[in-house]
PDB file of N, CA, C and O in Angstrom:
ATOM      1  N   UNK A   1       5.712 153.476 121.653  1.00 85.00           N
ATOM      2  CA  UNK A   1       6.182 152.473 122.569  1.00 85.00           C
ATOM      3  C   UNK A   1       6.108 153.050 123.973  1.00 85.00           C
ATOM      4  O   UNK A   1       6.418 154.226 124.167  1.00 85.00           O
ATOM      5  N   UNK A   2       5.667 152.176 125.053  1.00 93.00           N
ATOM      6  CA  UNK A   2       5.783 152.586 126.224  1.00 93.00           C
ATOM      7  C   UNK A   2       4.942 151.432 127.101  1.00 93.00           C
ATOM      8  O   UNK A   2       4.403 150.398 126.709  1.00 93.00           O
ATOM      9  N   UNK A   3       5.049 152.055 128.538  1.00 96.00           N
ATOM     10  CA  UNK A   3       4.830 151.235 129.942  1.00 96.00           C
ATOM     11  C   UNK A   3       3.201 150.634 130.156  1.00 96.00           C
ATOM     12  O   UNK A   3       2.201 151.234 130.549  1.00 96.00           O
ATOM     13  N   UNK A   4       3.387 149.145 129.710  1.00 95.00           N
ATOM     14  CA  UNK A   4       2.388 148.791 130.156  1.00 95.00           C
ATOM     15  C   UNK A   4       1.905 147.787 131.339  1.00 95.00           C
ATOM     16  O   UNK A   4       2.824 147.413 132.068  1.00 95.00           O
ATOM     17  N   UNK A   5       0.783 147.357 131.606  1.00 95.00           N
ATOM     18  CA  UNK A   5       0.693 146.317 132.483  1.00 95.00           C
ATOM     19  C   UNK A   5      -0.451 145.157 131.680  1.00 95.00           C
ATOM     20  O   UNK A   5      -1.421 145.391 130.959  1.00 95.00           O
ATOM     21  N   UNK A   6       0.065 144.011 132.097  1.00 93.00           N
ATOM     22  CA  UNK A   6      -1.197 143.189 131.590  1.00 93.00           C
ATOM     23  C   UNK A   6      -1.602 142.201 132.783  1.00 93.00           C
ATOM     24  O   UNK A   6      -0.701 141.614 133.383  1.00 93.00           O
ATOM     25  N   UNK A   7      -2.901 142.012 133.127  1.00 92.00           N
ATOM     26  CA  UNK A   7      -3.002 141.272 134.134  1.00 92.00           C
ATOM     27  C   UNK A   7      -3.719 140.098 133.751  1.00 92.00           C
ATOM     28  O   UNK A   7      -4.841 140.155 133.248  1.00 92.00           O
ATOM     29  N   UNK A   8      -3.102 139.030 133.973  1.00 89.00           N
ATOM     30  CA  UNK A   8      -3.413 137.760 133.318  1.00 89.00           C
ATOM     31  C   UNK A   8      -4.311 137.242 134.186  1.00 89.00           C
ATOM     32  O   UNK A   8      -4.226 137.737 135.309  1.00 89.00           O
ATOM     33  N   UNK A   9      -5.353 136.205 134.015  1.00 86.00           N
ATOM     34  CA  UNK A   9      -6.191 135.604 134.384  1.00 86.00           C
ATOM     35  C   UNK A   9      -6.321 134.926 135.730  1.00 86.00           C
ATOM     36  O   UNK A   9      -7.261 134.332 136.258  1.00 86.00           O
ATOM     37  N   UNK A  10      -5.294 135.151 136.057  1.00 87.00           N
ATOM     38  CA  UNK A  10      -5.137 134.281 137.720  1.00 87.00           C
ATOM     39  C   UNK A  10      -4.857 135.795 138.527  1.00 87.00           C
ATOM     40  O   UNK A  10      -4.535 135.595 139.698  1.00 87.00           O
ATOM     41  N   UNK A  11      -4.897 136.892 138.247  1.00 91.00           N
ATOM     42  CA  UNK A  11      -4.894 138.138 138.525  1.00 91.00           C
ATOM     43  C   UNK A  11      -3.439 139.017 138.615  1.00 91.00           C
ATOM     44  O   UNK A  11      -3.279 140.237 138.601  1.00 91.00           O
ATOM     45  N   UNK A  12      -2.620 138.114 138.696  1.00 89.00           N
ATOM     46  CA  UNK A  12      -1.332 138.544 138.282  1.00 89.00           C
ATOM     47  C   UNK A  12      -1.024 139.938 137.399  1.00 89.00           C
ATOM     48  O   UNK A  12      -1.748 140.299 136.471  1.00 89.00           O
ATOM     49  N   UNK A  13      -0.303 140.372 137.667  1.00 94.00           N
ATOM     50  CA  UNK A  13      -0.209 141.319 137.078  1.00 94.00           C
ATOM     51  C   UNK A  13       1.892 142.089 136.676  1.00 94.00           C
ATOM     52  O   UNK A  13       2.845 142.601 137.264  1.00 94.00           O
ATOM     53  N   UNK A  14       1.505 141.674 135.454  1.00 94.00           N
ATOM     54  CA  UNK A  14       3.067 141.720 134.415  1.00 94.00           C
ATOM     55  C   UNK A  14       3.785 143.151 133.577  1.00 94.00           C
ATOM     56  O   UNK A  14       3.431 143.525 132.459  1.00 94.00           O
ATOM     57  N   UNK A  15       4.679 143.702 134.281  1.00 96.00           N
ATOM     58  CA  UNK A  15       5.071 145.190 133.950  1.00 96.00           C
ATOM     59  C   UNK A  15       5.530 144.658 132.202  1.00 96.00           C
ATOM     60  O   UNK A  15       6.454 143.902 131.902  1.00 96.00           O
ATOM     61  N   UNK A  16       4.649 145.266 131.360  1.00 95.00           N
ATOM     62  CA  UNK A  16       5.519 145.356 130.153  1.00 95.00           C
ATOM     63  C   UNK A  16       6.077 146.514 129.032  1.00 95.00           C
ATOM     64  O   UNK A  16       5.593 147.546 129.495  1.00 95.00           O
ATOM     65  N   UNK A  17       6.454 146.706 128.422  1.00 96.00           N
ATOM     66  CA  UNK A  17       6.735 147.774 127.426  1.00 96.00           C
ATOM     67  C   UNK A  17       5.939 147.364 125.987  1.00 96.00           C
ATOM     68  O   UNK A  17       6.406 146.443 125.317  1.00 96.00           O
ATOM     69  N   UNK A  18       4.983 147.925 125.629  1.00 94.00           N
ATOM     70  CA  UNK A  18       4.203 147.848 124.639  1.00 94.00           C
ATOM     71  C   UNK A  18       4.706 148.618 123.194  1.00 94.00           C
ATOM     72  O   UNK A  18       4.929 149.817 123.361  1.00 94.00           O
ATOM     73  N   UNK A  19       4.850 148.276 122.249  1.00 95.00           N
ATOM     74  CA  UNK A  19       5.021 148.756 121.070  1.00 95.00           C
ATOM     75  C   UNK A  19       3.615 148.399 120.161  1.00 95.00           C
ATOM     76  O   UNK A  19       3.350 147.223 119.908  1.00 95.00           O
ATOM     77  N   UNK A  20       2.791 149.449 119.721  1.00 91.00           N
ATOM     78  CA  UNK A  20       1.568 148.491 119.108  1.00 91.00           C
ATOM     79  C   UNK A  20       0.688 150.159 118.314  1.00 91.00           C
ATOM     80  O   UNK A  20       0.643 151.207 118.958  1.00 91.00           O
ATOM     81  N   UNK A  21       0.180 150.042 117.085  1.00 88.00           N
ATOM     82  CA  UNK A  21       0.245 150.308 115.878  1.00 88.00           C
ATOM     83  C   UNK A  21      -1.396 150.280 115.689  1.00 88.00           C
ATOM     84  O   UNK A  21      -1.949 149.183 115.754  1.00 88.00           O
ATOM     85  N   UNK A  22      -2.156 151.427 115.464  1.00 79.00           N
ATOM     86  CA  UNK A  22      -3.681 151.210 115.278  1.00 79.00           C
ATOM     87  C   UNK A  22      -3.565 151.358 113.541  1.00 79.00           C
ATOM     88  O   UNK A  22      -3.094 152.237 112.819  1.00 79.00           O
ATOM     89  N   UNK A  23      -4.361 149.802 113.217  1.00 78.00           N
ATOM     90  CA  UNK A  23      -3.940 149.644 111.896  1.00 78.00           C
ATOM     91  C   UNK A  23      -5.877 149.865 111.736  1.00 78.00           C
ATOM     92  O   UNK A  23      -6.709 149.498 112.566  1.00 78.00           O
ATOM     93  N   UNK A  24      -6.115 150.502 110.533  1.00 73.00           N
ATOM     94  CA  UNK A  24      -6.919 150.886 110.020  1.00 73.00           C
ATOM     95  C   UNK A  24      -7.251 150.382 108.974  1.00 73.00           C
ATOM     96  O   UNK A  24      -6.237 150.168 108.311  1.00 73.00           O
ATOM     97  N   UNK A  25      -8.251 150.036 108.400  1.00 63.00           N
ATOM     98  CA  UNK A  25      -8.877 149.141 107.230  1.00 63.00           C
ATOM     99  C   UNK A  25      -9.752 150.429 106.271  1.00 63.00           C
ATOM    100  O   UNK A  25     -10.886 150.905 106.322  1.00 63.00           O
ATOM    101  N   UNK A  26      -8.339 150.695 105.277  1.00 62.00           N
ATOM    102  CA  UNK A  26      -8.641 151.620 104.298  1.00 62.00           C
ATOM    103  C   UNK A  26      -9.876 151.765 103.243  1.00 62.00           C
ATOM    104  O   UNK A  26     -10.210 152.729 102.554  1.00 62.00           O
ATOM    105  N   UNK A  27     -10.371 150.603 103.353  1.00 67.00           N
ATOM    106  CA  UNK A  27     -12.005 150.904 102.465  1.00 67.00           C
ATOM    107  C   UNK A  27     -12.689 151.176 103.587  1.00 67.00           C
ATOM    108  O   UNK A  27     -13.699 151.820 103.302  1.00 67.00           O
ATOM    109  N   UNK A  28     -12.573 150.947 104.866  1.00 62.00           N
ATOM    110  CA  UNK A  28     -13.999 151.737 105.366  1.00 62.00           C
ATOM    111  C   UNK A  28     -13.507 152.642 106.221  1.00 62.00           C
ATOM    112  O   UNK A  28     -13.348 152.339 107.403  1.00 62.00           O
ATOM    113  N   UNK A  29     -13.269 153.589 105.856  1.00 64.00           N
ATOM    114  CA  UNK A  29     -13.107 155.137 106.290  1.00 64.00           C
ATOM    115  C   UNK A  29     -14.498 155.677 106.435  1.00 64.00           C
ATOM    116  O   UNK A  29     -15.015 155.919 107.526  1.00 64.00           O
ATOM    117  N   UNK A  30     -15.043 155.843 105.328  1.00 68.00           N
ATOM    118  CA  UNK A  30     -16.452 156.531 104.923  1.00 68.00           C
ATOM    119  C   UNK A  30     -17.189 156.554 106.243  1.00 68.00           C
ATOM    120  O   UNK A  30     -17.333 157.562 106.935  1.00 68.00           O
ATOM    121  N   UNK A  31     -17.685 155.226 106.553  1.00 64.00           N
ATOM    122  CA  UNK A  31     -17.963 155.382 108.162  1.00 64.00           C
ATOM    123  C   UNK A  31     -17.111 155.175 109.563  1.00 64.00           C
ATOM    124  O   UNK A  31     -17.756 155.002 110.597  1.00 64.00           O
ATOM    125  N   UNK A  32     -16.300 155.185 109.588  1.00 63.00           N
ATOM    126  CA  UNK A  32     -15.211 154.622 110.494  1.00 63.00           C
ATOM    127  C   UNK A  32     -15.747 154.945 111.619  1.00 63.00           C
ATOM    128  O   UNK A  32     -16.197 156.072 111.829  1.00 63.00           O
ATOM    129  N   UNK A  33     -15.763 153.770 112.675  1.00 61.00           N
ATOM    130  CA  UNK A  33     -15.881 153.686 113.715  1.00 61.00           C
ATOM    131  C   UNK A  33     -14.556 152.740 114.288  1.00 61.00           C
ATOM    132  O   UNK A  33     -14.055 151.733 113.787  1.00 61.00           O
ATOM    133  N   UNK A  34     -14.236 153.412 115.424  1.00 62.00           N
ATOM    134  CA  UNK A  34     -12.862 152.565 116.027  1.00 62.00           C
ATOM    135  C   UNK A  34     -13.180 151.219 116.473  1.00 62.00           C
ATOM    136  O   UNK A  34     -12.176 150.567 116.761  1.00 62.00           O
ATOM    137  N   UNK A  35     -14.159 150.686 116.597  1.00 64.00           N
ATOM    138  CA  UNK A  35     -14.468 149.316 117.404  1.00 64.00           C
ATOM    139  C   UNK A  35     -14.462 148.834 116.411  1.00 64.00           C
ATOM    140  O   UNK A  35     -13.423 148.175 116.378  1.00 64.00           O
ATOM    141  N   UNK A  36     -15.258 148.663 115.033  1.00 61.00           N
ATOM    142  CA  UNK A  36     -15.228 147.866 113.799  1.00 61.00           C
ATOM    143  C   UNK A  36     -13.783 147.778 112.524  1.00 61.00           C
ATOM    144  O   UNK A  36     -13.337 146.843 111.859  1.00 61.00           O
ATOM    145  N   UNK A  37     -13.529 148.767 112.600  1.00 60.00           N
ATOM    146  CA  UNK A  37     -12.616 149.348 111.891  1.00 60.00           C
ATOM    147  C   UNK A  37     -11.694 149.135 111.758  1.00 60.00           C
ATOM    148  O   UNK A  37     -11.211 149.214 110.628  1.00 60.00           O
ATOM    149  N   UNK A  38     -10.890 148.721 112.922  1.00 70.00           N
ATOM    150  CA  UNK A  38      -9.519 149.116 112.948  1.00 70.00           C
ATOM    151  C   UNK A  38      -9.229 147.694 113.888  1.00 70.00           C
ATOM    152  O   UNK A  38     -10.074 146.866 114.229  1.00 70.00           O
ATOM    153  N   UNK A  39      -7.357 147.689 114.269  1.00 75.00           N
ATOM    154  CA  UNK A  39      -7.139 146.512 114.452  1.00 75.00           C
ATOM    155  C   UNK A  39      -5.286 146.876 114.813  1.00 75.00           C
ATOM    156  O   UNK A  39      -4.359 147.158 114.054  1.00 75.00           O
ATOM    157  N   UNK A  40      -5.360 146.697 116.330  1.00 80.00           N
ATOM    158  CA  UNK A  40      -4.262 146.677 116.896  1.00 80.00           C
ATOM    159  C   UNK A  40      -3.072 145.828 116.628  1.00 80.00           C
ATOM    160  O   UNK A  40      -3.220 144.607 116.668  1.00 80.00           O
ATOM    161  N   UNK A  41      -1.862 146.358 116.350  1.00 87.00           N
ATOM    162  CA  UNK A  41      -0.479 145.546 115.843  1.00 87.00           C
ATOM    163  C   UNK A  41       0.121 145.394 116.159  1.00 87.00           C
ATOM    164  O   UNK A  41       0.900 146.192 115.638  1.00 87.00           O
ATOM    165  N   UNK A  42       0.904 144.573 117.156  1.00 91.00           N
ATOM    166  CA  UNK A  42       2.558 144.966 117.743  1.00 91.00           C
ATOM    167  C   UNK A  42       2.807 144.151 118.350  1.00 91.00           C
ATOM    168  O   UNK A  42       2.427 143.070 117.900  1.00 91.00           O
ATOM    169  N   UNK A  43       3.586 144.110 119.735  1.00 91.00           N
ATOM    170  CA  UNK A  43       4.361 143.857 119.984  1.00 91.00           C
ATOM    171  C   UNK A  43       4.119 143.995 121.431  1.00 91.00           C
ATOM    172  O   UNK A  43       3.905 145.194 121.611  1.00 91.00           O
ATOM    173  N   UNK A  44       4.029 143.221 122.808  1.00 89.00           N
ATOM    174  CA  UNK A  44       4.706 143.099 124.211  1.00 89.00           C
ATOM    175  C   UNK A  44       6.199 142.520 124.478  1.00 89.00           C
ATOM    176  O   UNK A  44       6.592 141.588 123.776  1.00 89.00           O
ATOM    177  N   UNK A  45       6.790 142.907 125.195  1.00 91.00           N
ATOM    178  CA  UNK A  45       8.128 142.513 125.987  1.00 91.00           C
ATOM    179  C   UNK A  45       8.243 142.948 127.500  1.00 91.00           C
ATOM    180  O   UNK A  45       8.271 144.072 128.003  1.00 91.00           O
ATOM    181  N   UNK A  46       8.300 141.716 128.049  1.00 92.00           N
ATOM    182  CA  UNK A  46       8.744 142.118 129.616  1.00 92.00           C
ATOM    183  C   UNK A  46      10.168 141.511 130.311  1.00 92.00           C
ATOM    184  O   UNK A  46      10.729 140.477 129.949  1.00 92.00           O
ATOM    185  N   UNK A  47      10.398 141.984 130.879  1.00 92.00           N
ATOM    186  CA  UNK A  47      11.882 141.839 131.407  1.00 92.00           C
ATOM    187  C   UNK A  47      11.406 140.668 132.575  1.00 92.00           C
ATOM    188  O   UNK A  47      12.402 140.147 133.076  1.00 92.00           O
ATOM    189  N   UNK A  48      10.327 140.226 133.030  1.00 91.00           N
ATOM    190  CA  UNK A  48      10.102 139.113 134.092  1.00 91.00           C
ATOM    191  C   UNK A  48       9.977 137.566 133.262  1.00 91.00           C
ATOM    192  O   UNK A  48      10.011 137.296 132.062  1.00 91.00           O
ATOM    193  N   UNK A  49       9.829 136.770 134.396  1.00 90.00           N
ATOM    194  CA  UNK A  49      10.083 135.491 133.860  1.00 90.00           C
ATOM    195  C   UNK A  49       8.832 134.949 133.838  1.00 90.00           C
ATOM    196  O   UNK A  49       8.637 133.734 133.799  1.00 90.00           O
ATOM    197  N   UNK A  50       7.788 135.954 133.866  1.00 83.00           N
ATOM    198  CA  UNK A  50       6.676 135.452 133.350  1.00 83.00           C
ATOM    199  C   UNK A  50       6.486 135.356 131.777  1.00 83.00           C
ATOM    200  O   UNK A  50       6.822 136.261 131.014  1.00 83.00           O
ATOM    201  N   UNK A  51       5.708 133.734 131.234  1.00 80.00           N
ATOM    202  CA  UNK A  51       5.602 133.671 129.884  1.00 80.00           C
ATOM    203  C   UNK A  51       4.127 134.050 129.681  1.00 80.00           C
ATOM    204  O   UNK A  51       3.133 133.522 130.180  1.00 80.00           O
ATOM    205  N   UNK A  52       4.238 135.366 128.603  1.00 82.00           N
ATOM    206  CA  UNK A  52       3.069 135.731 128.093  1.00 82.00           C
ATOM    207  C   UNK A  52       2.537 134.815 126.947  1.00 82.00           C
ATOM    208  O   UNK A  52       1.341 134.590 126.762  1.00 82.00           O
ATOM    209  N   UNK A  53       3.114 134.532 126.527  1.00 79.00           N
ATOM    210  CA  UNK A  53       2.571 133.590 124.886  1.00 79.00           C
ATOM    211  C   UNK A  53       0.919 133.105 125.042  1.00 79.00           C
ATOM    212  O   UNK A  53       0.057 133.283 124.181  1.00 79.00           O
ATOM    213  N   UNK A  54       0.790 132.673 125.917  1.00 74.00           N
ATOM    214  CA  UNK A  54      -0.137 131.619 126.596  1.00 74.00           C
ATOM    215  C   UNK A  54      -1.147 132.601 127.399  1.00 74.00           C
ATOM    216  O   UNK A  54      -2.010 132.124 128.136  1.00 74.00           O
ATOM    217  N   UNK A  55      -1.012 133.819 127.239  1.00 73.00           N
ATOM    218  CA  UNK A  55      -1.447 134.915 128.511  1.00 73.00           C
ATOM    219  C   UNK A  55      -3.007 134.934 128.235  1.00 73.00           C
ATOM    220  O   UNK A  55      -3.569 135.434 129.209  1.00 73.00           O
ATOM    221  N   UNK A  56      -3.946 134.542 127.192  1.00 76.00           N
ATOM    222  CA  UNK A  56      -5.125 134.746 127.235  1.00 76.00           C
ATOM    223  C   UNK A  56      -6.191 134.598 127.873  1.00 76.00           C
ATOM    224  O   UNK A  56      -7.072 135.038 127.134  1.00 76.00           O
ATOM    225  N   UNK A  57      -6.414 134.418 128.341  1.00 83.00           N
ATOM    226  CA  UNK A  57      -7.658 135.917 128.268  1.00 83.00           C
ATOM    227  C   UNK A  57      -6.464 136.954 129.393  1.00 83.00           C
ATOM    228  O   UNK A  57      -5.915 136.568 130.426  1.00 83.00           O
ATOM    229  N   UNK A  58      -6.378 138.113 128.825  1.00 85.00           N
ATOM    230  CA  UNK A  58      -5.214 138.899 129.591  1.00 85.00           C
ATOM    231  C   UNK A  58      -6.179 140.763 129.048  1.00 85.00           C
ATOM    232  O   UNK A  58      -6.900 141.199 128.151  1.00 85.00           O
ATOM    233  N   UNK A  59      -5.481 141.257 130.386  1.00 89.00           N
ATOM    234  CA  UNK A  59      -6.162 142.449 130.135  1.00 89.00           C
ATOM    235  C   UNK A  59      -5.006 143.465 129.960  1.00 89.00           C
ATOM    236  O   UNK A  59      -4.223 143.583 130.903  1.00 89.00           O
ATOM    237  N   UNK A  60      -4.833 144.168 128.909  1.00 90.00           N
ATOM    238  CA  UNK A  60      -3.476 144.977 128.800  1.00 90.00           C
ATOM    239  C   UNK A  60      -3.911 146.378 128.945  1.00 90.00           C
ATOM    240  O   UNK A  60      -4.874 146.893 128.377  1.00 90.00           O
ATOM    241  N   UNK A  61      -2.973 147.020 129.888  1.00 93.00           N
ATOM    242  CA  UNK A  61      -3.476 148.305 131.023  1.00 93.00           C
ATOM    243  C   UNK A  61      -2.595 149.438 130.638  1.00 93.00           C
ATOM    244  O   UNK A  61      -1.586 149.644 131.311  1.00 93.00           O
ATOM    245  N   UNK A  62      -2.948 150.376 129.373  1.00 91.00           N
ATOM    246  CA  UNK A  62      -1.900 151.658 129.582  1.00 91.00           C
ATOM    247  C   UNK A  62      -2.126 152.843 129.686  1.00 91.00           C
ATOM    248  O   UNK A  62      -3.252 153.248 129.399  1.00 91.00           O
ATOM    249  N   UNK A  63      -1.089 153.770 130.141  1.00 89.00           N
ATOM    250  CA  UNK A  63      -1.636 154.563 130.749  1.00 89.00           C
ATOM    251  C   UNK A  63      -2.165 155.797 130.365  1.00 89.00           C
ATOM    252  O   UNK A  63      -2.726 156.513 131.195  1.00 89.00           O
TER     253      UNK A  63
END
């Protein structure tokens, strides 16, 4: 868990705390490559009154 930023499409840009989990797809190890492979899990929360739900296309920035 820790400090992220995501900057949403109108360029905005939203301080959040990221919690998020590189989940891995256990039959294909053999060749594993991180771009095919695998598959991010979790969780954003920000303390602003911006609503992320809706945030897509959003670019999430950590450090």
């Amino acid at each position: 868990m820790g400090a992220g930023t995501v900057t949403l499409a109108d360029g905005r840009e939203v301080p959040v705390v990221a919690a998020l989990v590189l989940k891995l797809d256990p039959e294909a190890v053999a060749g594993l490559t991180y771009d095919r492979h695998t598959t991010w899990v979790g969780s954003l929360h920000t303390d602003t009154e911006d609503d992320l739900w809706d945030a897509s296309p959003g670019l999430l920035t950590l450090p």
